[in-house]
mmCIF file of C-alpha atoms in Angstrom:
data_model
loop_
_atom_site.group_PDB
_atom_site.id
_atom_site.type_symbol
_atom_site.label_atom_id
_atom_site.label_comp_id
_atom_site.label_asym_id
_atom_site.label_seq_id
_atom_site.Cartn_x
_atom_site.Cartn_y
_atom_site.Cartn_z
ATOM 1 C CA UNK A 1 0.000 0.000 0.000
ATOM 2 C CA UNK A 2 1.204 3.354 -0.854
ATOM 3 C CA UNK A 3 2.034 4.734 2.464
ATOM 4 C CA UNK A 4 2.748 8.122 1.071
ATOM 5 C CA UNK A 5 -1.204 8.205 0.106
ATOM 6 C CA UNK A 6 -2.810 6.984 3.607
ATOM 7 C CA UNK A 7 -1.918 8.747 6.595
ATOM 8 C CA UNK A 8 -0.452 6.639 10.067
ATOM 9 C CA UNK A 9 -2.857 9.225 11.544
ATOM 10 C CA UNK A 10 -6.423 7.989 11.024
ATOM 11 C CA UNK A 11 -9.646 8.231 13.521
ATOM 12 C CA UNK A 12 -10.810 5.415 14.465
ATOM 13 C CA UNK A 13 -14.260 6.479 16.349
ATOM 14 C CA UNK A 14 -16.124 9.272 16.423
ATOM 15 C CA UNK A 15 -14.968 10.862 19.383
ATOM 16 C CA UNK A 16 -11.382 11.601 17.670
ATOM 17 C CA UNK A 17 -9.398 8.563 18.723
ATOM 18 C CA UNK A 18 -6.711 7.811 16.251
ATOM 19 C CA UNK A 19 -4.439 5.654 15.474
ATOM 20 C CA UNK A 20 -0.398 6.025 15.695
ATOM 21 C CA UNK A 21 -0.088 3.747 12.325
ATOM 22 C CA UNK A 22 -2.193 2.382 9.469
ATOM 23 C CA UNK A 23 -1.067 -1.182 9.821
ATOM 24 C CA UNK A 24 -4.581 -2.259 10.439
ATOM 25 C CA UNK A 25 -5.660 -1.055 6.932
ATOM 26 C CA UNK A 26 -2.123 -2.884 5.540
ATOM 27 C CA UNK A 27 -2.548 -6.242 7.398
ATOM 28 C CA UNK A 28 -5.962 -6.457 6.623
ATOM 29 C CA UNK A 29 -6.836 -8.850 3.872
ATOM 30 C CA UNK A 30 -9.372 -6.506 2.381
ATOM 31 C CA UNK A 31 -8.841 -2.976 1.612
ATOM 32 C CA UNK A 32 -11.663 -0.637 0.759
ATOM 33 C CA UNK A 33 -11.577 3.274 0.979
ATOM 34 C CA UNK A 34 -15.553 4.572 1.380
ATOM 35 C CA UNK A 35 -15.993 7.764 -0.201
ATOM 36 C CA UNK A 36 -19.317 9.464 1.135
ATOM 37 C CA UNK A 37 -21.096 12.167 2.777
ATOM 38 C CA UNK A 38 -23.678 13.112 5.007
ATOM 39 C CA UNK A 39 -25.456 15.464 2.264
ATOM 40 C CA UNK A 40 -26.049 12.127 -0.037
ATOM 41 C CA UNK A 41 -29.494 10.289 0.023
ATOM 42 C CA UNK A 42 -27.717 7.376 -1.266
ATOM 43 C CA UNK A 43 -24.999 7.273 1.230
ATOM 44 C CA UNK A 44 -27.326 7.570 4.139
ATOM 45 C CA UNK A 45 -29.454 4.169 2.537
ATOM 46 C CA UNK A 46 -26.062 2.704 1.949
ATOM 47 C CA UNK A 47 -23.884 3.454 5.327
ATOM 48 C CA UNK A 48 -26.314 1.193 7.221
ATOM 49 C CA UNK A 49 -26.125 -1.851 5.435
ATOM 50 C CA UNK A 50 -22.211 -1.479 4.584
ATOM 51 C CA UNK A 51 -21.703 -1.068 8.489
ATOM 52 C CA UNK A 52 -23.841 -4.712 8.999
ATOM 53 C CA UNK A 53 -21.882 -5.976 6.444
ATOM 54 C CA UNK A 54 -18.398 -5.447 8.333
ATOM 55 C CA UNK A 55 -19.529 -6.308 11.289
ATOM 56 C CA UNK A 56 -20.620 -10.040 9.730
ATOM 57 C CA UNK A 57 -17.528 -10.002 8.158
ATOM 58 C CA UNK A 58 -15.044 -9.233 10.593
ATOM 59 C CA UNK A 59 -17.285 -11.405 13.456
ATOM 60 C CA UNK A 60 -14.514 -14.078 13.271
ATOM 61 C CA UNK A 61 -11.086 -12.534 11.974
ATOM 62 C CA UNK A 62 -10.398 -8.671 10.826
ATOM 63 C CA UNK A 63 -10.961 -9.695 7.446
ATOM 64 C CA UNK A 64 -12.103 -6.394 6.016
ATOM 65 C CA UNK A 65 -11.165 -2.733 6.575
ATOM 66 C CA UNK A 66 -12.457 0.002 5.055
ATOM 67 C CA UNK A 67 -11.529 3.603 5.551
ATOM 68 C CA UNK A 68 -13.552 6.574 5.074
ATOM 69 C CA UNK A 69 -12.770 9.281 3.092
ATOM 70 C CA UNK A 70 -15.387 12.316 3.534
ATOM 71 C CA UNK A 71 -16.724 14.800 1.311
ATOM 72 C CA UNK A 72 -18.544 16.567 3.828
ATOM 73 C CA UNK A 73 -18.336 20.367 4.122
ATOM 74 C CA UNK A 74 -18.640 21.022 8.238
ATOM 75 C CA UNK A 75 -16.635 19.299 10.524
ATOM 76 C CA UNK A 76 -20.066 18.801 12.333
ATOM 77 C CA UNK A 77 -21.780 17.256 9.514
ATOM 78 C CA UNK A 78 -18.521 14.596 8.926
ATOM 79 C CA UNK A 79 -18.748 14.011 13.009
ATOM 80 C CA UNK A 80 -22.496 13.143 12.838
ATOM 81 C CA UNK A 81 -22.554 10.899 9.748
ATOM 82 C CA UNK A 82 -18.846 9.138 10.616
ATOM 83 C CA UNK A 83 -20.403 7.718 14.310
ATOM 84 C CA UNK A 84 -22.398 5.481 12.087
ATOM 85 C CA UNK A 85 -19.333 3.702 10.877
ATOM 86 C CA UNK A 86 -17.643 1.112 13.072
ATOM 87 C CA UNK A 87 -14.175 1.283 10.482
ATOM 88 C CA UNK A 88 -11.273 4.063 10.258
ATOM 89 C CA UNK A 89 -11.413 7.525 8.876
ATOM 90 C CA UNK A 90 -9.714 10.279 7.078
ATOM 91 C CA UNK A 91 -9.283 13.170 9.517
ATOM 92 C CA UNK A 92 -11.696 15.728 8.503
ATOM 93 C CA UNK A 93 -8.976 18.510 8.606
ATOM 94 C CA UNK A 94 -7.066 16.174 6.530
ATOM 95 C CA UNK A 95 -8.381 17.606 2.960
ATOM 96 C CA UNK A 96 -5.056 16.818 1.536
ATOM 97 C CA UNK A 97 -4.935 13.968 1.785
ATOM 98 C CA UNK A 98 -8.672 13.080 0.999
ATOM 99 C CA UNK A 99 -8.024 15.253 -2.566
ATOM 100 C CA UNK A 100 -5.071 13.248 -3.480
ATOM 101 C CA UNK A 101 -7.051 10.197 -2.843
ATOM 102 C CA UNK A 102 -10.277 11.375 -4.670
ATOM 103 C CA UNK A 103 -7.815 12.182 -7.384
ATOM 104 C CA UNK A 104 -5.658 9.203 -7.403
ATOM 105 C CA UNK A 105 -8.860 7.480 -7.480
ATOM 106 C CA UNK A 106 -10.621 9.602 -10.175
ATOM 107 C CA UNK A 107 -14.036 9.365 -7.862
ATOM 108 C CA UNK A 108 -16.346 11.172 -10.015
ATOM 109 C CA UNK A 109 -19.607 10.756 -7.418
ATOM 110 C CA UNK A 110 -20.712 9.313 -3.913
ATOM 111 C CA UNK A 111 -21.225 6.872 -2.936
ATOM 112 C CA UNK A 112 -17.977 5.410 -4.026
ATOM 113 C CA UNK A 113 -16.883 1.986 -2.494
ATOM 114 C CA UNK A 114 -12.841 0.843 -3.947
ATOM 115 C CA UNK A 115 -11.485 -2.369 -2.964
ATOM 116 C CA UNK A 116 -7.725 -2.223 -3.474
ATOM 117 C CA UNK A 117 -4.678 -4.462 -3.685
ATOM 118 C CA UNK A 118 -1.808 -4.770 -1.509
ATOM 119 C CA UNK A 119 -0.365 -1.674 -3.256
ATOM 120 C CA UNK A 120 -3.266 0.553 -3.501
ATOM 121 C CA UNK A 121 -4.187 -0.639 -7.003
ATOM 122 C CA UNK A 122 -8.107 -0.665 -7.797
ATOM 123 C CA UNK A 123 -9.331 -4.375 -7.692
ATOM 124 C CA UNK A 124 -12.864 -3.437 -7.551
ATOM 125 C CA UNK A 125 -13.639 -0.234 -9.071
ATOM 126 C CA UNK A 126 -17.690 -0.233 -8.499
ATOM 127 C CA UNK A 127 -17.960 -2.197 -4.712
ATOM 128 C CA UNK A 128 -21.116 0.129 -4.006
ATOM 129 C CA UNK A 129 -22.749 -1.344 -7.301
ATOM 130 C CA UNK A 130 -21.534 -4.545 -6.613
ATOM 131 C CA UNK A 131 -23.412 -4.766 -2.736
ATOM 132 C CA UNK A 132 -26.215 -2.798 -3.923
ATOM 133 C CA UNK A 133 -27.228 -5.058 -6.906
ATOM 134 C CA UNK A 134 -26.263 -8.763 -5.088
ATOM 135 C CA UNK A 135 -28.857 -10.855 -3.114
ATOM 136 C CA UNK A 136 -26.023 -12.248 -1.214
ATOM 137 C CA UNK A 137 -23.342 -9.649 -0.430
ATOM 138 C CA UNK A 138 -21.267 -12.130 1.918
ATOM 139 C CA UNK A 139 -20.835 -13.735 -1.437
ATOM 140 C CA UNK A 140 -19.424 -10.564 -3.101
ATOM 141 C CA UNK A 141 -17.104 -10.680 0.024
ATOM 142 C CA UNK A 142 -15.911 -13.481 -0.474
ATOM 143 C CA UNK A 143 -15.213 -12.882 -4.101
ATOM 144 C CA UNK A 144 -13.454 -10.027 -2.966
ATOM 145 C CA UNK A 145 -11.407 -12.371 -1.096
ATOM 146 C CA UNK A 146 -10.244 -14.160 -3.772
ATOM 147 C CA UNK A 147 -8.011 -11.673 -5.552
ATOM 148 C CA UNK A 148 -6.110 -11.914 -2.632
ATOM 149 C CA UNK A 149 -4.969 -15.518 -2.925
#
């Protein structure tokens, strides 16, 4: 993973606990970055069921970790919407580092869902269409999975 692109600084909860490293993202078999906001109908239908969906995952092993890169515009707003989400976080003052990584990325809308490789290269381009569209997204998981092996 491309250390210069994630920080070793991220939150992880909403009361602005962070972590020293990222080696929780870069151990993890499954990396995802989560680009949303609170201002985005979609995101607020999709947050929910993403959230249940790491939590099934990871009941077991830390399979999955997913960081969240916000596009909100208020610190308040990002605050809010980011207590919903059990995984790790871009700072909010961080914008830095969330525009190289919406640029990197090319995200063109939200919600945005990439599932990357051990060195930050897009193996899933679409993982919000992917979840959204499957009857069984444990399934999608565990394709996900696979590109790992």
């Amino acid at each position: 993973m491309d250390s210069k692109l994630i920080p070793n600084k991220l939150l992880s909860d909403a009361k602005g606990t962070t972590t020293s490293d990222n080696s929780g993202f870069a151990d993890t078999k499954i990396k995802a970055l989560y680009f949303s906001a609170s201002w985005c109908p979609p995101c607020h239908k999709f947050t929910p069921f993403l959230a249940t969906l790491y939590n099934e995952v990871n009941k077991k092993n830390k399979e999955l970790e997913i960081i969240f890169v916000s596009f909100d515009k208020k610190k308040s707003e990002f605050e809010s919407y980011y207590k919903k989400m059990p995984w790790l976080a871009i700072p909010f003052e961080d914008k830095d580092t969330i525009k190289k990584l919406s640029s990197k990325y090319s995200v063109q809308g939200i919600p945005t869902l990439l599932i990357l490789d051990n060195n930050g290269e897009v193996l899933v381009e679409d993982g919000y269409l992917e979840l959204a569209q499957s009857t069984d997204p444990i399934d999608v998981v565990n394709t996900w999975k696979s590109y790992y092996d």
